[in-house]
Short mmCIF file of the C-alpha atoms (twelve columns), coordinates in Angstrom:
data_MODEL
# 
_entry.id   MODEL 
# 
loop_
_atom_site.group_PDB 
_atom_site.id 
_atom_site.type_symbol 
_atom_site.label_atom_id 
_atom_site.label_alt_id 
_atom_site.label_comp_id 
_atom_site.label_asym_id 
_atom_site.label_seq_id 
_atom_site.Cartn_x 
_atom_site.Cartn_y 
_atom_site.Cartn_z 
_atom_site.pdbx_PDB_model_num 
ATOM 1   C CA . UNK A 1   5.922   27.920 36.241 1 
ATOM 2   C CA . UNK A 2   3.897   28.214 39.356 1 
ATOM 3   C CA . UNK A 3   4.186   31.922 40.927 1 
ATOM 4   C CA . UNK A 4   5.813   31.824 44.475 1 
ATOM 5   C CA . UNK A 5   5.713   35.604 45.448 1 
ATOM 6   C CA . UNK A 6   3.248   38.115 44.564 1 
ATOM 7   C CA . UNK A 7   4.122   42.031 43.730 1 
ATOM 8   C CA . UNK A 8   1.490   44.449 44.438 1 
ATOM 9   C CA . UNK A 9   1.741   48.009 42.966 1 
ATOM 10  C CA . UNK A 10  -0.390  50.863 44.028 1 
ATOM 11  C CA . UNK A 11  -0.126  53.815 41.582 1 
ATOM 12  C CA . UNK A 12  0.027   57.187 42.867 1 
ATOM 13  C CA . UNK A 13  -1.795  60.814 42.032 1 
ATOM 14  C CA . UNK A 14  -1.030  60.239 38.276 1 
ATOM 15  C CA . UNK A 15  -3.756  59.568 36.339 1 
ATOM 16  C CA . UNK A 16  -4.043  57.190 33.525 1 
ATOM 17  C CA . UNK A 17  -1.150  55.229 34.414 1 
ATOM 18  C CA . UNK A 18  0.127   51.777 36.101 1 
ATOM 19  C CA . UNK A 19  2.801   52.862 37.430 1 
ATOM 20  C CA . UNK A 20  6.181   50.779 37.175 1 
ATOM 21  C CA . UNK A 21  4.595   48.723 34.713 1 
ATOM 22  C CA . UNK A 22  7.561   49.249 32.285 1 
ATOM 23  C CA . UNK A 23  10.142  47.917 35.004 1 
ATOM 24  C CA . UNK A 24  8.577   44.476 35.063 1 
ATOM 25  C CA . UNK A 25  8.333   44.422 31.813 1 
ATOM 26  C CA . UNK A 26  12.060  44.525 31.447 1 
ATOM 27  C CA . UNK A 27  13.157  42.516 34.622 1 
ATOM 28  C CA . UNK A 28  11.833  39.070 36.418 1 
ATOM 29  C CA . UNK A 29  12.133  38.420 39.721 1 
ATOM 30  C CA . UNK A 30  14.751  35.207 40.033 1 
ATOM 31  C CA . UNK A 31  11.757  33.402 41.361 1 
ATOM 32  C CA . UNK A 32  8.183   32.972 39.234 1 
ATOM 33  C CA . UNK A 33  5.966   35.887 40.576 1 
ATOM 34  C CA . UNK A 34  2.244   37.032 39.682 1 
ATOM 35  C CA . UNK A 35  2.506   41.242 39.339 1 
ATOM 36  C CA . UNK A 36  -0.742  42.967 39.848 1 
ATOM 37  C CA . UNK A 37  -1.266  46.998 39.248 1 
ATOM 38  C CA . UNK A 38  -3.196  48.860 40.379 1 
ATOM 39  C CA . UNK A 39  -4.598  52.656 39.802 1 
ATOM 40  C CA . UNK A 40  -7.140  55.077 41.429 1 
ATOM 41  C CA . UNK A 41  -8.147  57.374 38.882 1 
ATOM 42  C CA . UNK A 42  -10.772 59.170 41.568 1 
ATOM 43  C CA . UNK A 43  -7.275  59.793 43.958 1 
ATOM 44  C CA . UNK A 44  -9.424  58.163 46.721 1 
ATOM 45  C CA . UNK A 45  -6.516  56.024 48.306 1 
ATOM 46  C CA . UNK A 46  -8.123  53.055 46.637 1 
ATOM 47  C CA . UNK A 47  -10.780 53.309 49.362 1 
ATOM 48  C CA . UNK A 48  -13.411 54.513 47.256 1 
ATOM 49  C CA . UNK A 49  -16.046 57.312 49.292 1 
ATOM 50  C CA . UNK A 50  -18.564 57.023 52.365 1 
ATOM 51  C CA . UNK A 51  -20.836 55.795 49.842 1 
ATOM 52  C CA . UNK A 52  -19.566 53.873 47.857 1 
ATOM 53  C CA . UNK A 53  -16.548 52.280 50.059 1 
ATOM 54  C CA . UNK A 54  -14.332 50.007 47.599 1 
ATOM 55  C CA . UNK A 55  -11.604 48.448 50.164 1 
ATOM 56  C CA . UNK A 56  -13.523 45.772 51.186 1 
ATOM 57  C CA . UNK A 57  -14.093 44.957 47.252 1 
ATOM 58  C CA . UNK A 58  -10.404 45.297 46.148 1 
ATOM 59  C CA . UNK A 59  -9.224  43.606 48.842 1 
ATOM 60  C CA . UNK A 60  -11.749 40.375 48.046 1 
ATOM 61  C CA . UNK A 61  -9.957  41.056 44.329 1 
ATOM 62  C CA . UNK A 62  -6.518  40.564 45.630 1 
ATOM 63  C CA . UNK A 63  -7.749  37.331 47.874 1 
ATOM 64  C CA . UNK A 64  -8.647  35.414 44.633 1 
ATOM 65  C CA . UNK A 65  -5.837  36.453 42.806 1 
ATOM 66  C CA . UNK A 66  -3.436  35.188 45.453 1 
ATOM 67  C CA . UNK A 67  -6.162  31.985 46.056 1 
ATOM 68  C CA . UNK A 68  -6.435  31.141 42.377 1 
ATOM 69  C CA . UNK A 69  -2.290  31.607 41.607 1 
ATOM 70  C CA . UNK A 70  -1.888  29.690 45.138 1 
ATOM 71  C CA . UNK A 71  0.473   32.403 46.081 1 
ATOM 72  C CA . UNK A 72  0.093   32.890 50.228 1 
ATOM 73  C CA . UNK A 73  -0.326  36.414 51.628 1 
ATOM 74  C CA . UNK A 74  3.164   36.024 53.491 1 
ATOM 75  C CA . UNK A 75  4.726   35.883 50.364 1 
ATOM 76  C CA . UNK A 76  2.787   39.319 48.943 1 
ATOM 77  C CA . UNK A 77  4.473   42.661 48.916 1 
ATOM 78  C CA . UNK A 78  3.248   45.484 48.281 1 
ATOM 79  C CA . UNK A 79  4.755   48.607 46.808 1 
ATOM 80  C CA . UNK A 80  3.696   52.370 46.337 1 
ATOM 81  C CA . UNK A 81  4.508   55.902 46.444 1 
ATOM 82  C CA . UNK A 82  2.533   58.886 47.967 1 
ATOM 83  C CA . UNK A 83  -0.966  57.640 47.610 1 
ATOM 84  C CA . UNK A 84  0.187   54.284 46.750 1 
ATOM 85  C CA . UNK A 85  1.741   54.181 49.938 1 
ATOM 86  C CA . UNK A 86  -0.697  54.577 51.656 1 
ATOM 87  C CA . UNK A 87  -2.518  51.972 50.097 1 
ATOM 88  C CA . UNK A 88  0.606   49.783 50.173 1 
ATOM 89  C CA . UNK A 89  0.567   49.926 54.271 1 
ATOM 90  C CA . UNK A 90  -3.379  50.010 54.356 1 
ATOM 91  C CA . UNK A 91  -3.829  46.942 52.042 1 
ATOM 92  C CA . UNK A 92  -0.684  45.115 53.964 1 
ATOM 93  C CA . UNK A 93  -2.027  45.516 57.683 1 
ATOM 94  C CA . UNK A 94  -5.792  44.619 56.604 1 
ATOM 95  C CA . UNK A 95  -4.535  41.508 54.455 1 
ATOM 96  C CA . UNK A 96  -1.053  40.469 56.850 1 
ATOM 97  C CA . UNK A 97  0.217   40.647 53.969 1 
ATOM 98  C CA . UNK A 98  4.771   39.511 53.767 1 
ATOM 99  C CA . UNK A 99  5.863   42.824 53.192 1 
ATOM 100 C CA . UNK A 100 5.377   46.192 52.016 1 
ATOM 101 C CA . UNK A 101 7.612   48.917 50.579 1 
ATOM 102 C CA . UNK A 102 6.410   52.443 51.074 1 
ATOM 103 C CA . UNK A 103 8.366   55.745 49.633 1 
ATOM 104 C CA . UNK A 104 7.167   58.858 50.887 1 
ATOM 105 C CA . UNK A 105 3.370   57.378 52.067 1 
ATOM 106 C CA . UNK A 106 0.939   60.317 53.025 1 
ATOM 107 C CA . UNK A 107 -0.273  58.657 57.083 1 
ATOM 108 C CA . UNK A 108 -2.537  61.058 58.281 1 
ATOM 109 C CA . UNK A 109 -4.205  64.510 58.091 1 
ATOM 110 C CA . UNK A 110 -2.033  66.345 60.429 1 
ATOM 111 C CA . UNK A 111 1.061   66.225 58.436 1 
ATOM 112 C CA . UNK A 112 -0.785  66.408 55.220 1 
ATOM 113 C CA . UNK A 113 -1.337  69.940 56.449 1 
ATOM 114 C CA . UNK A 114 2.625   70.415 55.719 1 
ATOM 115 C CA . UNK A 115 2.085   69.834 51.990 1 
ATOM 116 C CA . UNK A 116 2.474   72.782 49.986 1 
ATOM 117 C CA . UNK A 117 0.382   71.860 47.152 1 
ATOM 118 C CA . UNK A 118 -3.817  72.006 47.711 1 
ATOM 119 C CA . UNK A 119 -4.415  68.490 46.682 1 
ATOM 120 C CA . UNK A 120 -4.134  66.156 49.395 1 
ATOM 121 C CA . UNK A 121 -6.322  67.002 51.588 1 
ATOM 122 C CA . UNK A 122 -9.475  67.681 49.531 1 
ATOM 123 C CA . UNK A 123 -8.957  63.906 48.246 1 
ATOM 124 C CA . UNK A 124 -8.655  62.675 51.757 1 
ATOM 125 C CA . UNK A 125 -11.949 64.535 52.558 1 
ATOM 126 C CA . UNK A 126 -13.437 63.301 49.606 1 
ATOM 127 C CA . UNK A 127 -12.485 59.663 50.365 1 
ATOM 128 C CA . UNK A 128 -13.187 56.857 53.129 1 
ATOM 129 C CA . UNK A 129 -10.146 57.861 54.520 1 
ATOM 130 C CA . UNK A 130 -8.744  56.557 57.772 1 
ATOM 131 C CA . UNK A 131 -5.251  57.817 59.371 1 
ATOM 132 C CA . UNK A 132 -3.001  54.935 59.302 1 
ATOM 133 C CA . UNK A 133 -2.088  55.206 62.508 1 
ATOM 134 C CA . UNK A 134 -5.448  54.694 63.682 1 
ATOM 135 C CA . UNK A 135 -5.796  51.651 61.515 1 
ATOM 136 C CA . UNK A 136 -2.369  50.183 62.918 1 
ATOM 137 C CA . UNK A 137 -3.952  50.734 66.431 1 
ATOM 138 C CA . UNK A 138 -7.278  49.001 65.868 1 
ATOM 139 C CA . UNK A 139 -6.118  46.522 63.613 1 
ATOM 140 C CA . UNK A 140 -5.546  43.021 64.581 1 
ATOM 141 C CA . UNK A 141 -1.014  42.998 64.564 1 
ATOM 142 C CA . UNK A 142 -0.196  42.186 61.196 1 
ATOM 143 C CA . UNK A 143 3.252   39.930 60.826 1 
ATOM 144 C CA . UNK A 144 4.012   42.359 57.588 1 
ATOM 145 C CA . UNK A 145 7.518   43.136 57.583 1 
ATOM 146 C CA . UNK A 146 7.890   47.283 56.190 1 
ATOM 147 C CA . UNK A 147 10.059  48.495 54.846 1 
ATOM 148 C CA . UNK A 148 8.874   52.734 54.777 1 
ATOM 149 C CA . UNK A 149 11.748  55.466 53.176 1 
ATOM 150 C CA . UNK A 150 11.492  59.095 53.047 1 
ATOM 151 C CA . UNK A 151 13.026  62.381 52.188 1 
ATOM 152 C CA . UNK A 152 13.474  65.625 54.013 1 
ATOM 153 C CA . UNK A 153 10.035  67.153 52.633 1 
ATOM 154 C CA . UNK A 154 8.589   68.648 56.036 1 
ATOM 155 C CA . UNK A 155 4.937   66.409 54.991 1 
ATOM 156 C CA . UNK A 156 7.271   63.149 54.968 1 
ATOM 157 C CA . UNK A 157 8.915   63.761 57.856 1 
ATOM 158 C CA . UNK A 158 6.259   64.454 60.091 1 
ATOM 159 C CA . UNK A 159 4.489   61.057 58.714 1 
ATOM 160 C CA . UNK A 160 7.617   59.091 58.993 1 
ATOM 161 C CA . UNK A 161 7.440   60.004 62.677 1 
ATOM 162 C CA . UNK A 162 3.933   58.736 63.291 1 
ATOM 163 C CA . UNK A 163 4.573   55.638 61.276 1 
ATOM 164 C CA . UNK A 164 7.740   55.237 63.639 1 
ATOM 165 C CA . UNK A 165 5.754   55.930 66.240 1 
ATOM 166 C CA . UNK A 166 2.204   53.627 65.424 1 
ATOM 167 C CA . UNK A 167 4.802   50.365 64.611 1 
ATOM 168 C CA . UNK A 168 6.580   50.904 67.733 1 
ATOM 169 C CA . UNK A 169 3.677   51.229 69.587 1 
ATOM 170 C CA . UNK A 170 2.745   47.854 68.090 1 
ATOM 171 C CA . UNK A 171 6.092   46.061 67.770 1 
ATOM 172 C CA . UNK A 172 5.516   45.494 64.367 1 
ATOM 173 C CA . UNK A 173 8.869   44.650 61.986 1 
ATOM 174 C CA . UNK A 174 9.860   47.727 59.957 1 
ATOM 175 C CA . UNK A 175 12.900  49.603 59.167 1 
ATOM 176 C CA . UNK A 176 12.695  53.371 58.264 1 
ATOM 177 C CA . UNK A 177 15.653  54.712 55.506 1 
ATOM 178 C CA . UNK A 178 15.866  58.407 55.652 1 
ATOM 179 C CA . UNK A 179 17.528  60.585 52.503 1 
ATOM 180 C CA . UNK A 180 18.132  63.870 52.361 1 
ATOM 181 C CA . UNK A 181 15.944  64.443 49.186 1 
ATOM 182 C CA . UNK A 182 14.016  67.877 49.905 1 
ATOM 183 C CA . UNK A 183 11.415  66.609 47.143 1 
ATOM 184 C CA . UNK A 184 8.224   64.130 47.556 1 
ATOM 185 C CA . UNK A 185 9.843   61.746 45.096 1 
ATOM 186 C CA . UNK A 186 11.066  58.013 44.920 1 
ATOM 187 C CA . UNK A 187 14.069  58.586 46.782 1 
ATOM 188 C CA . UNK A 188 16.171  56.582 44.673 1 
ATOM 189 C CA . UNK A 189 13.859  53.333 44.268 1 
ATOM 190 C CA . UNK A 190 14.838  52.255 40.656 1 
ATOM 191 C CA . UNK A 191 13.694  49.094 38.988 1 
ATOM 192 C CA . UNK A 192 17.036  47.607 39.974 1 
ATOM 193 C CA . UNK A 193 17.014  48.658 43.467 1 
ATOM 194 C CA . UNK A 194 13.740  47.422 44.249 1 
ATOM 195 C CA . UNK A 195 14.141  43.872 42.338 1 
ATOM 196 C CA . UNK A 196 17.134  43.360 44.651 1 
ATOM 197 C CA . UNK A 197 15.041  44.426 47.384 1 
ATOM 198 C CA . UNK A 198 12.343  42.093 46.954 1 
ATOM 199 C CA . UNK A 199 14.245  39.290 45.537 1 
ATOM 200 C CA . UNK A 200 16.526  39.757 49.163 1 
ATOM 201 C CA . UNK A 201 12.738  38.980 50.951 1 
ATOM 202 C CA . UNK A 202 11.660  36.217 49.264 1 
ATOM 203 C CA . UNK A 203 14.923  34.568 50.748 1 
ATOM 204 C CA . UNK A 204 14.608  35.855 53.721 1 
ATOM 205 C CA . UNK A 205 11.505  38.036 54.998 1 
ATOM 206 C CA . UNK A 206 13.010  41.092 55.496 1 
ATOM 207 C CA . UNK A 207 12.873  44.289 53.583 1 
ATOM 208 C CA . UNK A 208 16.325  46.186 53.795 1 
ATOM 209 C CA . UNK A 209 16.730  49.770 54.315 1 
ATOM 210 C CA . UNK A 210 19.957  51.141 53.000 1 
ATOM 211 C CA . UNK A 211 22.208  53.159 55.598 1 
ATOM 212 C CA . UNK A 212 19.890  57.003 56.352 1 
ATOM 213 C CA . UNK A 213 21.748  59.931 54.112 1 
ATOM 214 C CA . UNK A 214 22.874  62.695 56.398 1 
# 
């Protein structure tokens, strides 16, 4: 059958995998989909460098996969972790893409600084990076609807608040789920959790954030 949603997932700083690969192998959506995975192996936020800049490319990529499966951008979502979200928000404001489902995303410089391992930052220097608040504010308003969850790691916090802040800013749709969860981790996103989650958008457009953990 035809697809009629389209899961995008971004891989994080883990090199030489597709990451949650092995979940949709073992579950369906309840509606046809077309899954696409993605990895950066360079950990350059799947932006690519000054120059050689790779957005532009990947996102002309995911354009003709969507165009040739005739699977509309409001019925993408993208999902990541980390890096991957990042690139989950950055690929879903510069597309307008459905939705997007980010654990933990690294936002911006500033509270990269709060990271206690060296490894975030020299990427980010390395990379075309942009803070994603500054692409939220220049960006034409996407009608993504976000879904963004994070723990209690001080480097998650601090970039939940500017995401809180930059989607305010723009009324965009989002909901923020907070845990308690001191480590940079998945927060509790299993395979079965986020299946519901998605398969809960595709009938109605919104992503939905389970109650904040004190």
């Amino acid at each position: 059958p035809e697809p009629q949603c389209c899961v995008v997932s971004f891989s994080s700083m883990n090199p030489g995998k597709y990451e949650r690969f092995s979940w949709f192998e073992k579950r369906r959506l309840d509606i046809p989909g077309l899954y696409i995975f993605l990895k950066d192996e360079p950990q350059h936020y799947y932006r690519g460098t000054p120059q050689s800049p790779l957005k532009a490319e990947r996102i002309a990529l995911l354009e003709n996969l969507l165009a040739k499966h005739g699977v509309s951008p409001a019925r993408t979502v993208t999902v990541g972790s980390s890096m991957g979200g990042y690139a989950a928000i950055d690929f879903a404001v510069s597309m307008n893409l459905g939705g997007c489902i980010s654990v933990n995303p690294q936002v911006d410089r500033q509270s990269a600084l709060l990271h206690t391992v060296a490894d975030w930052l020299p990427r980010m220097d390395e990379s075309d990076w942009e803070d994603l608040d500054a692409l939220i504010a220049r960006s034409p308003k996407a009608l993504t609807q976000f879904l963004i969850i994070h723990g209690s790691y001080p480097a998650d916090v601090e970039a939940g608040a500017k995401l809180r802040q930059s989607f305010t800013a723009r009324d965009y749709r989002f909901s923020i789920e907070v845990h308690a969860d001191p480590q940079h981790g998945w927060m509790g996103m299993n395979s079965r959790r986020l299946f519901n989650v998605i398969n809960d958008f595709a009938q109605t457009g919104i992503l939905v954030a389970e109650p904040a953990v004190a």
